[in-house]
Amino acid sequence: MTTRTEVTDAKRIVVKVGSSSLTTAAGGIDPGRISALVDVVAAAKLRGTEVVLVSSGAIAAGLSPLGLKRRPRGLPAQQAAASVGQGLLVHRYTEELARHGVVAGQVLLTVDDVTRRSHYRNAFQTFAKLLELGVLPIVNENDTVATSEIRFGDNDRLAALVAHLVHADLLVLLSDVDGLYDANPSRPGSSLITDVASSLDLDRVRLGSTGGAGVGTGGMHTKVEAARIATGAGIPVVLTSADRAAAALTGERVGTLFHSTGRRRPTRLLWLAHATEPKGCILLDSGAVRAVVERRASLLAAGVTGSTGAFVAGDPVDLAGPDGVPVARGLVNFDATEIPNLVGRSSKDLKRDLGAAYEREVVHRDDLVLL
């Protein structure tokens, strides 16, 4: 059997492992599973491959010390569990990696770190230096400070954005399922999809939800979405189970390979398209739709016919045509309460009547992505 060159040729790999692949049936961290995973990633590193590990499990690791039987629903309780569990999780990784002579480095990220240019540059430089020094970065969302409005939402999408941020050649998503199936893999007649070349290959797939352990936030849907993000930015993705990680990282044809479909673009635009929930909608006339979609122009007030929702400047909003169908998403430069005064007016008129601050674009083309 031939190996996957997308794997064997990769010089820098991001590996993401979910909570369900690291925990016991009771929901706590399983030392044996972490030890087995570390053996695999350390072997890849010792073969000369640079590895970044995106690891879930901080909240799960904090459940037992706090006397909690399962993942709490409320964000403050989740943050408390993450605060307790993050140190325990990284300590376990540090001890296991030390067996192989590998140094671990903890990197906690927020959405700002991959979307704001200055933060993004600093994060990239940190990763670059860690990898240059031979350190294996262990990444997680900074759950203890993230709010519901500024969270990645799941570590699958975080891993896809990190893969883009560090200029990875490959993303490997490890789960409790050995690949993508066209239906629930526990049902008779379901079959493994070994290759996904385009979104057309997903048309017949029925996606599941959170795994049975109840300790994670993602299901197959979030993994496929993460694969869309990465492959759309030119990064192939292998999806398989944690117990097949060794085979996956040596190029064996296990799990599902999502082939790259696009090329690199700014990370914040990937985040905008795939990892945000719009706070409202700006309504466009047909001329503005053509300008935004066909000419990739900024949205000016002259093409706005109205808005819906409650948003403030800087929020993500959808841009919809006269039929109400969203055609793009962007970061708006005005509050929702200001939009009625802008509708249909030229930049010149706005500057004259309201001041120079109102001459700017409603959504700048650099902060806009087509849907």
mmCIF file of C-alpha atoms in Angstrom:
data_model
loop_
_atom_site.group_PDB
_atom_site.id
_atom_site.type_symbol
_atom_site.label_atom_id
_atom_site.label_comp_id
_atom_site.label_asym_id
_atom_site.label_seq_id
_atom_site.Cartn_x
_atom_site.Cartn_y
_atom_site.Cartn_z
ATOM 1 C CA MET A 1 0.000 0.000 0.000
ATOM 2 C CA THR A 2 1.382 3.394 -0.980
ATOM 3 C CA THR A 3 1.753 6.080 1.655
ATOM 4 C CA ARG A 4 0.153 9.506 1.570
ATOM 5 C CA THR A 5 2.719 11.974 0.293
ATOM 6 C CA GLU A 6 0.706 14.803 1.879
ATOM 7 C CA VAL A 7 1.839 13.316 5.196
ATOM 8 C CA THR A 8 5.322 12.039 4.411
ATOM 9 C CA ASP A 9 6.322 15.311 2.710
ATOM 10 C CA ALA A 10 5.002 17.518 5.536
ATOM 11 C CA LYS A 11 7.744 19.338 7.429
ATOM 12 C CA ARG A 12 5.434 21.022 9.948
ATOM 13 C CA ILE A 13 2.304 19.338 11.296
ATOM 14 C CA VAL A 14 -0.439 20.469 13.639
ATOM 15 C CA VAL A 15 -1.998 17.587 15.576
ATOM 16 C CA LYS A 16 -5.284 18.148 17.371
ATOM 17 C CA VAL A 17 -6.645 15.701 19.945
ATOM 18 C CA GLY A 18 -10.108 15.907 21.463
ATOM 19 C CA SER A 19 -11.207 15.430 25.062
ATOM 20 C CA SER A 20 -12.908 12.133 24.282
ATOM 21 C CA SER A 21 -9.556 10.692 23.170
ATOM 22 C CA LEU A 22 -7.818 11.669 26.418
ATOM 23 C CA THR A 23 -10.373 10.843 29.080
ATOM 24 C CA THR A 24 -11.607 7.834 31.031
ATOM 25 C CA ALA A 25 -15.181 6.587 30.960
ATOM 26 C CA ALA A 26 -15.760 8.651 34.118
ATOM 27 C CA GLY A 27 -14.607 11.813 32.371
ATOM 28 C CA GLY A 28 -11.197 12.340 33.975
ATOM 29 C CA ILE A 29 -7.841 12.460 32.195
ATOM 30 C CA ASP A 30 -6.486 9.014 31.283
ATOM 31 C CA PRO A 31 -2.687 8.950 31.849
ATOM 32 C CA GLY A 32 -2.309 5.912 29.583
ATOM 33 C CA ARG A 33 -3.932 7.673 26.638
ATOM 34 C CA ILE A 34 -1.763 10.750 27.059
ATOM 35 C CA SER A 35 1.340 8.557 27.288
ATOM 36 C CA ALA A 36 0.401 6.740 24.065
ATOM 37 C CA LEU A 37 -0.266 10.023 22.234
ATOM 38 C CA VAL A 38 3.034 11.498 23.391
ATOM 39 C CA ASP A 39 4.889 8.428 22.111
ATOM 40 C CA VAL A 40 3.415 9.084 18.664
ATOM 41 C CA VAL A 41 4.052 12.832 18.431
ATOM 42 C CA ALA A 42 7.539 12.478 19.925
ATOM 43 C CA ALA A 43 8.367 9.823 17.323
ATOM 44 C CA ALA A 44 7.252 12.190 14.563
ATOM 45 C CA LYS A 45 9.357 14.956 16.036
ATOM 46 C CA LEU A 46 12.399 12.707 16.327
ATOM 47 C CA ARG A 47 11.963 11.833 12.626
ATOM 48 C CA GLY A 48 12.590 15.509 11.909
ATOM 49 C CA THR A 49 9.017 16.767 11.634
ATOM 50 C CA GLU A 50 8.046 19.920 13.510
ATOM 51 C CA VAL A 51 4.914 19.248 15.556
ATOM 52 C CA VAL A 52 2.417 21.592 17.210
ATOM 53 C CA LEU A 53 -0.113 19.865 19.466
ATOM 54 C CA VAL A 54 -3.555 21.406 19.976
ATOM 55 C CA SER A 55 -4.963 19.568 22.971
ATOM 56 C CA SER A 56 -8.409 19.622 24.471
ATOM 57 C CA GLY A 57 -8.865 18.230 27.947
ATOM 58 C CA ALA A 58 -8.213 21.156 30.293
ATOM 59 C CA ILE A 59 -11.812 21.338 31.466
ATOM 60 C CA ALA A 60 -12.014 17.544 31.712
ATOM 61 C CA ALA A 61 -8.809 17.485 33.771
ATOM 62 C CA GLY A 62 -10.308 19.980 36.200
ATOM 63 C CA LEU A 63 -13.546 18.086 36.847
ATOM 64 C CA SER A 64 -12.279 15.547 39.376
ATOM 65 C CA PRO A 65 -10.300 17.993 41.567
ATOM 66 C CA LEU A 66 -13.417 20.179 41.736
ATOM 67 C CA GLY A 67 -15.687 17.241 42.549
ATOM 68 C CA LEU A 68 -17.673 17.629 39.311
ATOM 69 C CA LYS A 69 -19.050 14.520 37.613
ATOM 70 C CA ARG A 70 -19.440 15.987 34.133
ATOM 71 C CA ARG A 71 -18.661 19.096 32.108
ATOM 72 C CA PRO A 72 -20.555 22.090 33.553
ATOM 73 C CA ARG A 73 -22.900 24.052 31.309
ATOM 74 C CA GLY A 74 -22.215 27.554 32.592
ATOM 75 C CA LEU A 75 -19.233 29.487 31.212
ATOM 76 C CA PRO A 76 -17.894 30.606 34.660
ATOM 77 C CA ALA A 77 -17.858 26.992 35.872
ATOM 78 C CA GLN A 78 -16.144 25.877 32.655
ATOM 79 C CA GLN A 79 -13.536 28.594 33.135
ATOM 80 C CA ALA A 80 -12.951 27.496 36.727
ATOM 81 C CA ALA A 81 -12.487 23.889 35.631
ATOM 82 C CA ALA A 82 -10.113 24.996 32.867
ATOM 83 C CA SER A 83 -8.110 27.064 35.332
ATOM 84 C CA VAL A 84 -7.597 24.037 37.556
ATOM 85 C CA GLY A 85 -7.178 21.524 34.755
ATOM 86 C CA GLN A 86 -4.871 23.368 32.363
ATOM 87 C CA GLY A 87 -1.856 23.138 34.675
ATOM 88 C CA LEU A 88 -2.548 19.467 35.416
ATOM 89 C CA LEU A 89 -2.855 18.649 31.716
ATOM 90 C CA VAL A 90 0.334 20.431 30.660
ATOM 91 C CA HIS A 91 2.223 18.936 33.620
ATOM 92 C CA ARG A 92 1.223 15.471 32.415
ATOM 93 C CA TYR A 93 2.362 16.278 28.866
ATOM 94 C CA THR A 94 5.631 17.749 30.176
ATOM 95 C CA GLU A 95 6.438 14.615 32.154
ATOM 96 C CA GLU A 96 5.611 12.285 29.285
ATOM 97 C CA LEU A 97 7.560 14.291 26.687
ATOM 98 C CA ALA A 98 10.574 14.392 29.011
ATOM 99 C CA ARG A 99 10.828 10.604 28.595
ATOM 100 C CA HIS A 100 11.750 11.315 24.974
ATOM 101 C CA GLY A 101 14.005 14.262 25.733
ATOM 102 C CA VAL A 102 11.460 16.700 24.325
ATOM 103 C CA VAL A 103 10.625 20.023 25.998
ATOM 104 C CA ALA A 104 6.982 21.132 26.100
ATOM 105 C CA GLY A 105 5.840 24.739 25.827
ATOM 106 C CA GLN A 106 2.345 25.943 26.708
ATOM 107 C CA VAL A 107 0.595 28.404 24.374
ATOM 108 C CA LEU A 108 -2.842 29.724 25.342
ATOM 109 C CA LEU A 109 -4.636 31.617 22.581
ATOM 110 C CA THR A 110 -7.667 33.863 22.264
ATOM 111 C CA VAL A 111 -9.490 34.867 19.090
ATOM 112 C CA ASP A 112 -7.622 38.190 19.123
ATOM 113 C CA ASP A 113 -4.322 36.319 18.810
ATOM 114 C CA VAL A 114 -5.229 35.028 15.356
ATOM 115 C CA THR A 115 -7.377 37.870 14.077
ATOM 116 C CA ARG A 116 -5.769 41.135 15.149
ATOM 117 C CA ARG A 117 -2.690 41.827 13.073
ATOM 118 C CA SER A 118 -0.361 42.821 15.928
ATOM 119 C CA HIS A 119 -1.423 39.837 18.059
ATOM 120 C CA TYR A 120 -1.170 37.485 15.089
ATOM 121 C CA ARG A 121 2.378 38.608 14.356
ATOM 122 C CA ASN A 122 3.403 38.118 17.978
ATOM 123 C CA ALA A 123 1.795 34.668 18.107
ATOM 124 C CA PHE A 124 3.532 33.603 14.897
ATOM 125 C CA GLN A 125 6.904 34.792 16.188
ATOM 126 C CA THR A 126 6.393 32.887 19.444
ATOM 127 C CA PHE A 127 5.612 29.659 17.605
ATOM 128 C CA ALA A 128 8.540 30.180 15.236
ATOM 129 C CA LYS A 129 10.989 30.614 18.105
ATOM 130 C CA LEU A 130 9.612 27.638 20.055
ATOM 131 C CA LEU A 131 9.964 25.386 17.007
ATOM 132 C CA GLU A 132 13.436 26.778 16.261
ATOM 133 C CA LEU A 133 14.470 25.836 19.813
ATOM 134 C CA GLY A 134 13.134 22.318 19.394
ATOM 135 C CA VAL A 135 10.186 22.830 21.741
ATOM 136 C CA LEU A 136 6.862 21.068 21.149
ATOM 137 C CA PRO A 137 4.150 23.724 21.619
ATOM 138 C CA ILE A 138 0.979 22.545 23.355
ATOM 139 C CA VAL A 139 -1.907 24.823 22.418
ATOM 140 C CA ASN A 140 -5.317 25.391 23.932
ATOM 141 C CA GLU A 141 -7.858 28.168 23.967
ATOM 142 C CA ASN A 142 -7.388 30.494 26.916
ATOM 143 C CA ASP A 143 -10.682 29.323 28.451
ATOM 144 C CA THR A 144 -10.145 31.126 31.730
ATOM 145 C CA VAL A 145 -10.509 34.568 30.145
ATOM 146 C CA ALA A 146 -12.488 33.955 26.938
ATOM 147 C CA THR A 147 -16.110 35.068 26.943
ATOM 148 C CA SER A 148 -18.910 33.489 24.958
ATOM 149 C CA GLU A 149 -18.656 36.325 22.432
ATOM 150 C CA ILE A 150 -14.928 35.929 21.747
ATOM 151 C CA ARG A 151 -14.430 32.177 21.852
ATOM 152 C CA PHE A 152 -13.297 29.945 19.023
ATOM 153 C CA GLY A 153 -16.156 27.685 20.077
ATOM 154 C CA ASP A 154 -14.257 24.422 19.716
ATOM 155 C CA ASN A 155 -10.668 23.253 19.427
ATOM 156 C CA ASP A 156 -11.214 21.818 15.945
ATOM 157 C CA ARG A 157 -11.595 25.303 14.494
ATOM 158 C CA LEU A 158 -8.804 26.548 16.746
ATOM 159 C CA ALA A 159 -6.532 23.845 15.291
ATOM 160 C CA ALA A 160 -7.404 24.833 11.720
ATOM 161 C CA LEU A 161 -6.595 28.472 12.434
ATOM 162 C CA VAL A 162 -3.375 27.521 14.246
ATOM 163 C CA ALA A 163 -2.355 25.380 11.264
ATOM 164 C CA HIS A 164 -2.743 28.449 9.093
ATOM 165 C CA LEU A 165 -1.000 30.716 11.606
ATOM 166 C CA VAL A 166 2.120 28.526 11.895
ATOM 167 C CA HIS A 167 2.263 27.812 8.135
ATOM 168 C CA ALA A 168 1.723 24.092 8.677
ATOM 169 C CA ASP A 169 1.910 21.611 5.818
ATOM 170 C CA LEU A 170 -0.669 19.266 7.353
ATOM 171 C CA LEU A 171 -3.409 19.174 9.994
ATOM 172 C CA VAL A 172 -4.211 15.885 11.740
ATOM 173 C CA LEU A 173 -7.496 15.723 13.671
ATOM 174 C CA LEU A 174 -7.628 12.870 16.190
ATOM 175 C CA SER A 175 -11.015 11.820 17.477
ATOM 176 C CA ASP A 176 -12.810 8.804 18.951
ATOM 177 C CA VAL A 177 -13.987 7.839 15.443
ATOM 178 C CA ASP A 178 -11.568 6.385 12.884
ATOM 179 C CA GLY A 179 -12.649 8.679 10.046
ATOM 180 C CA LEU A 180 -15.555 10.320 8.269
ATOM 181 C CA TYR A 181 -18.460 7.992 7.512
ATOM 182 C CA ASP A 182 -21.421 8.629 5.228
ATOM 183 C CA ALA A 183 -23.718 7.932 8.210
ATOM 184 C CA ASN A 184 -23.459 7.067 11.893
ATOM 185 C CA PRO A 185 -20.600 4.520 11.958
ATOM 186 C CA SER A 186 -22.453 2.411 14.530
ATOM 187 C CA ARG A 187 -25.247 1.767 12.047
ATOM 188 C CA PRO A 188 -25.110 -1.186 9.638
ATOM 189 C CA GLY A 189 -24.337 -0.199 6.071
ATOM 190 C CA SER A 190 -22.356 2.947 6.882
ATOM 191 C CA SER A 191 -19.051 3.223 5.055
ATOM 192 C CA LEU A 192 -15.802 5.104 5.568
ATOM 193 C CA ILE A 193 -15.020 7.948 3.180
ATOM 194 C CA THR A 194 -11.285 7.660 2.553
ATOM 195 C CA ASP A 195 -10.831 10.819 0.472
ATOM 196 C CA VAL A 196 -12.613 14.158 0.235
ATOM 197 C CA ALA A 197 -11.514 16.124 -2.804
ATOM 198 C CA SER A 198 -14.219 18.813 -2.704
ATOM 199 C CA SER A 199 -17.416 19.793 -0.937
ATOM 200 C CA LEU A 200 -19.328 17.650 -3.445
ATOM 201 C CA ASP A 201 -17.955 14.561 -1.713
ATOM 202 C CA LEU A 202 -19.778 15.634 1.459
ATOM 203 C CA ASP A 203 -23.237 15.936 -0.082
ATOM 204 C CA ARG A 204 -24.283 12.427 0.979
ATOM 205 C CA VAL A 205 -22.826 12.656 4.502
ATOM 206 C CA ARG A 206 -25.028 12.903 7.589
ATOM 207 C CA LEU A 207 -22.965 14.409 10.390
ATOM 208 C CA GLY A 208 -23.206 13.538 14.076
ATOM 209 C CA SER A 209 -22.846 15.650 17.205
ATOM 210 C CA THR A 210 -20.921 15.597 20.476
ATOM 211 C CA GLY A 211 -19.296 12.296 21.376
ATOM 212 C CA GLY A 212 -20.739 9.951 23.967
ATOM 213 C CA ALA A 213 -18.304 10.886 26.719
ATOM 214 C CA GLY A 214 -20.028 14.232 27.142
ATOM 215 C CA VAL A 215 -16.762 16.040 27.936
ATOM 216 C CA GLY A 216 -16.114 17.744 24.594
ATOM 217 C CA THR A 217 -17.776 20.503 22.598
ATOM 218 C CA GLY A 218 -17.274 19.151 19.089
ATOM 219 C CA GLY A 219 -18.717 16.378 16.987
ATOM 220 C CA MET A 220 -18.095 15.333 13.414
ATOM 221 C CA HIS A 221 -19.694 18.567 12.208
ATOM 222 C CA THR A 222 -16.980 20.720 13.827
ATOM 223 C CA LYS A 223 -14.255 18.470 12.434
ATOM 224 C CA VAL A 224 -15.588 18.751 8.900
ATOM 225 C CA GLU A 225 -15.885 22.515 9.349
ATOM 226 C CA ALA A 226 -12.272 22.639 10.566
ATOM 227 C CA ALA A 227 -11.263 20.635 7.523
ATOM 228 C CA ARG A 228 -13.043 23.148 5.283
ATOM 229 C CA ILE A 229 -11.126 25.995 6.897
ATOM 230 C CA ALA A 230 -7.740 24.311 6.568
ATOM 231 C CA THR A 231 -8.157 22.847 3.088
ATOM 232 C CA GLY A 232 -9.573 26.149 1.838
ATOM 233 C CA ALA A 233 -6.274 27.708 2.932
ATOM 234 C CA GLY A 234 -4.167 25.089 1.161
ATOM 235 C CA ILE A 235 -3.573 22.722 4.108
ATOM 236 C CA PRO A 236 -4.570 19.037 3.703
ATOM 237 C CA VAL A 237 -6.240 17.339 6.661
ATOM 238 C CA VAL A 238 -6.207 13.771 7.964
ATOM 239 C CA LEU A 239 -9.094 12.792 10.227
ATOM 240 C CA THR A 240 -8.816 9.551 12.196
ATOM 241 C CA SER A 241 -8.964 8.085 15.697
ATOM 242 C CA ALA A 242 -6.314 8.640 18.361
ATOM 243 C CA ASP A 243 -5.447 4.931 18.428
ATOM 244 C CA ARG A 244 -4.455 5.191 14.757
ATOM 245 C CA ALA A 245 -2.336 8.283 15.238
ATOM 246 C CA ALA A 246 0.948 6.457 14.658
ATOM 247 C CA ALA A 247 -0.261 5.080 11.344
ATOM 248 C CA ALA A 248 -1.674 8.454 10.305
ATOM 249 C CA LEU A 249 1.569 10.318 11.047
ATOM 250 C CA THR A 250 3.681 7.845 9.059
ATOM 251 C CA GLY A 251 1.498 8.267 5.983
ATOM 252 C CA GLU A 252 -0.566 5.093 6.132
ATOM 253 C CA ARG A 253 -3.931 5.376 4.420
ATOM 254 C CA VAL A 254 -6.038 5.383 7.570
ATOM 255 C CA GLY A 255 -9.027 7.579 8.267
ATOM 256 C CA THR A 256 -10.093 10.288 5.850
ATOM 257 C CA LEU A 257 -7.836 12.584 3.854
ATOM 258 C CA PHE A 258 -9.302 15.985 2.992
ATOM 259 C CA HIS A 259 -7.341 17.300 0.014
ATOM 260 C CA SER A 260 -6.452 20.986 -0.094
ATOM 261 C CA THR A 261 -8.807 23.062 -2.215
ATOM 262 C CA GLY A 262 -7.504 26.625 -1.940
ATOM 263 C CA ARG A 263 -4.505 28.724 -1.031
ATOM 264 C CA ARG A 264 -3.408 30.855 1.899
ATOM 265 C CA ARG A 265 -5.345 33.980 2.793
ATOM 266 C CA PRO A 266 -5.375 36.234 5.883
ATOM 267 C CA THR A 267 -6.238 34.252 9.006
ATOM 268 C CA ARG A 268 -8.746 36.819 10.199
ATOM 269 C CA LEU A 269 -10.742 36.294 6.988
ATOM 270 C CA LEU A 270 -10.772 32.542 7.654
ATOM 271 C CA TRP A 271 -11.989 33.321 11.163
ATOM 272 C CA LEU A 272 -14.593 35.740 9.831
ATOM 273 C CA ALA A 273 -15.998 33.218 7.367
ATOM 274 C CA HIS A 274 -15.902 30.125 9.538
ATOM 275 C CA ALA A 275 -15.683 30.978 13.233
ATOM 276 C CA THR A 276 -18.042 33.878 13.810
ATOM 277 C CA GLU A 277 -21.752 34.341 14.372
ATOM 278 C CA PRO A 278 -23.128 37.499 12.728
ATOM 279 C CA LYS A 279 -24.561 40.065 15.125
ATOM 280 C CA GLY A 280 -26.858 41.468 12.475
ATOM 281 C CA CYS A 281 -27.357 42.025 8.779
ATOM 282 C CA ILE A 282 -26.726 44.964 6.450
ATOM 283 C CA LEU A 283 -29.164 45.078 3.520
ATOM 284 C CA LEU A 284 -27.745 46.023 0.100
ATOM 285 C CA ASP A 285 -29.269 47.153 -3.175
ATOM 286 C CA SER A 286 -28.432 45.165 -6.317
ATOM 287 C CA GLY A 287 -25.694 47.587 -7.368
ATOM 288 C CA ALA A 288 -23.909 47.218 -4.042
ATOM 289 C CA VAL A 289 -24.156 43.419 -4.294
ATOM 290 C CA ARG A 290 -22.423 43.521 -7.675
ATOM 291 C CA ALA A 291 -19.743 45.875 -6.341
ATOM 292 C CA VAL A 292 -19.014 43.671 -3.319
ATOM 293 C CA VAL A 293 -19.238 40.282 -5.048
ATOM 294 C CA GLU A 294 -17.934 40.944 -8.549
ATOM 295 C CA ARG A 295 -15.534 43.858 -8.032
ATOM 296 C CA ARG A 296 -14.558 42.942 -4.452
ATOM 297 C CA ALA A 297 -15.183 46.562 -3.493
ATOM 298 C CA SER A 298 -15.851 48.021 -0.053
ATOM 299 C CA LEU A 299 -19.456 48.556 0.998
ATOM 300 C CA LEU A 300 -20.366 52.228 0.937
ATOM 301 C CA ALA A 301 -23.399 53.835 2.538
ATOM 302 C CA ALA A 302 -24.859 54.662 -0.868
ATOM 303 C CA GLY A 303 -25.580 50.974 -1.476
ATOM 304 C CA VAL A 304 -27.182 50.288 1.927
ATOM 305 C CA THR A 305 -30.958 49.989 2.162
ATOM 306 C CA GLY A 306 -31.280 49.096 5.841
ATOM 307 C CA SER A 307 -30.157 46.741 8.592
ATOM 308 C CA THR A 308 -31.390 44.227 11.132
ATOM 309 C CA GLY A 309 -30.014 43.163 14.506
ATOM 310 C CA ALA A 310 -28.221 44.928 17.336
ATOM 311 C CA PHE A 311 -24.525 45.367 16.579
ATOM 312 C CA VAL A 312 -21.746 47.811 17.331
ATOM 313 C CA ALA A 313 -18.763 48.946 15.300
ATOM 314 C CA GLY A 314 -16.301 46.087 14.888
ATOM 315 C CA ASP A 315 -18.909 43.315 15.060
ATOM 316 C CA PRO A 316 -19.255 40.700 12.310
ATOM 317 C CA VAL A 317 -22.392 41.212 10.212
ATOM 318 C CA ASP A 318 -23.798 39.527 7.134
ATOM 319 C CA LEU A 319 -24.294 41.513 3.941
ATOM 320 C CA ALA A 320 -27.487 40.501 2.143
ATOM 321 C CA GLY A 321 -28.957 41.415 -1.232
ATOM 322 C CA PRO A 322 -32.538 42.498 -2.018
ATOM 323 C CA ASP A 323 -33.650 38.851 -1.730
ATOM 324 C CA GLY A 324 -32.368 38.677 1.849
ATOM 325 C CA VAL A 325 -29.746 36.032 1.051
ATOM 326 C CA PRO A 326 -26.309 36.782 2.607
ATOM 327 C CA VAL A 327 -23.548 37.173 0.033
ATOM 328 C CA ALA A 328 -20.701 38.219 2.334
ATOM 329 C CA ARG A 329 -19.693 38.752 5.944
ATOM 330 C CA GLY A 330 -17.662 41.660 7.244
ATOM 331 C CA LEU A 331 -16.645 43.740 10.219
ATOM 332 C CA VAL A 332 -18.936 46.754 10.303
ATOM 333 C CA ASN A 333 -17.600 50.249 11.019
ATOM 334 C CA PHE A 334 -20.808 51.674 12.501
ATOM 335 C CA ASP A 335 -23.309 50.855 15.234
ATOM 336 C CA ALA A 336 -26.746 49.575 14.231
ATOM 337 C CA THR A 337 -28.277 52.794 15.580
ATOM 338 C CA GLU A 338 -26.231 54.808 13.073
ATOM 339 C CA ILE A 339 -27.241 52.880 9.950
ATOM 340 C CA PRO A 340 -30.618 54.629 9.350
ATOM 341 C CA ASN A 341 -28.795 57.970 8.965
ATOM 342 C CA LEU A 342 -26.441 56.446 6.376
ATOM 343 C CA VAL A 343 -28.882 54.647 4.087
ATOM 344 C CA GLY A 344 -28.452 55.566 0.433
ATOM 345 C CA ARG A 345 -26.241 58.582 1.069
ATOM 346 C CA SER A 346 -22.967 59.403 -0.660
ATOM 347 C CA SER A 347 -19.736 59.693 1.293
ATOM 348 C CA LYS A 348 -19.517 63.347 0.301
ATOM 349 C CA ASP A 349 -22.961 64.118 1.739
ATOM 350 C CA LEU A 350 -22.200 62.262 4.941
ATOM 351 C CA LYS A 351 -18.973 64.165 5.448
ATOM 352 C CA ARG A 352 -20.743 67.472 4.881
ATOM 353 C CA ASP A 353 -23.727 66.773 7.136
ATOM 354 C CA LEU A 354 -22.292 64.509 9.845
ATOM 355 C CA GLY A 355 -18.546 65.076 9.828
ATOM 356 C CA ALA A 356 -15.423 63.416 8.432
ATOM 357 C CA ALA A 357 -15.835 60.343 10.675
ATOM 358 C CA TYR A 358 -18.888 59.338 8.611
ATOM 359 C CA GLU A 359 -17.038 59.405 5.290
ATOM 360 C CA ARG A 360 -15.544 55.948 5.868
ATOM 361 C CA GLU A 361 -16.792 52.680 4.401
ATOM 362 C CA VAL A 362 -19.606 50.812 6.112
ATOM 363 C CA VAL A 363 -17.501 47.651 5.638
ATOM 364 C CA HIS A 364 -13.985 47.885 4.215
ATOM 365 C CA ARG A 365 -13.055 45.299 1.604
ATOM 366 C CA ASP A 366 -10.077 44.180 3.709
ATOM 367 C CA ASP A 367 -12.513 43.214 6.475
ATOM 368 C CA LEU A 368 -14.917 41.365 4.199
ATOM 369 C CA VAL A 369 -15.197 37.782 2.981
ATOM 370 C CA LEU A 370 -17.593 36.365 0.392
ATOM 371 C CA LEU A 371 -19.852 33.518 1.533
#
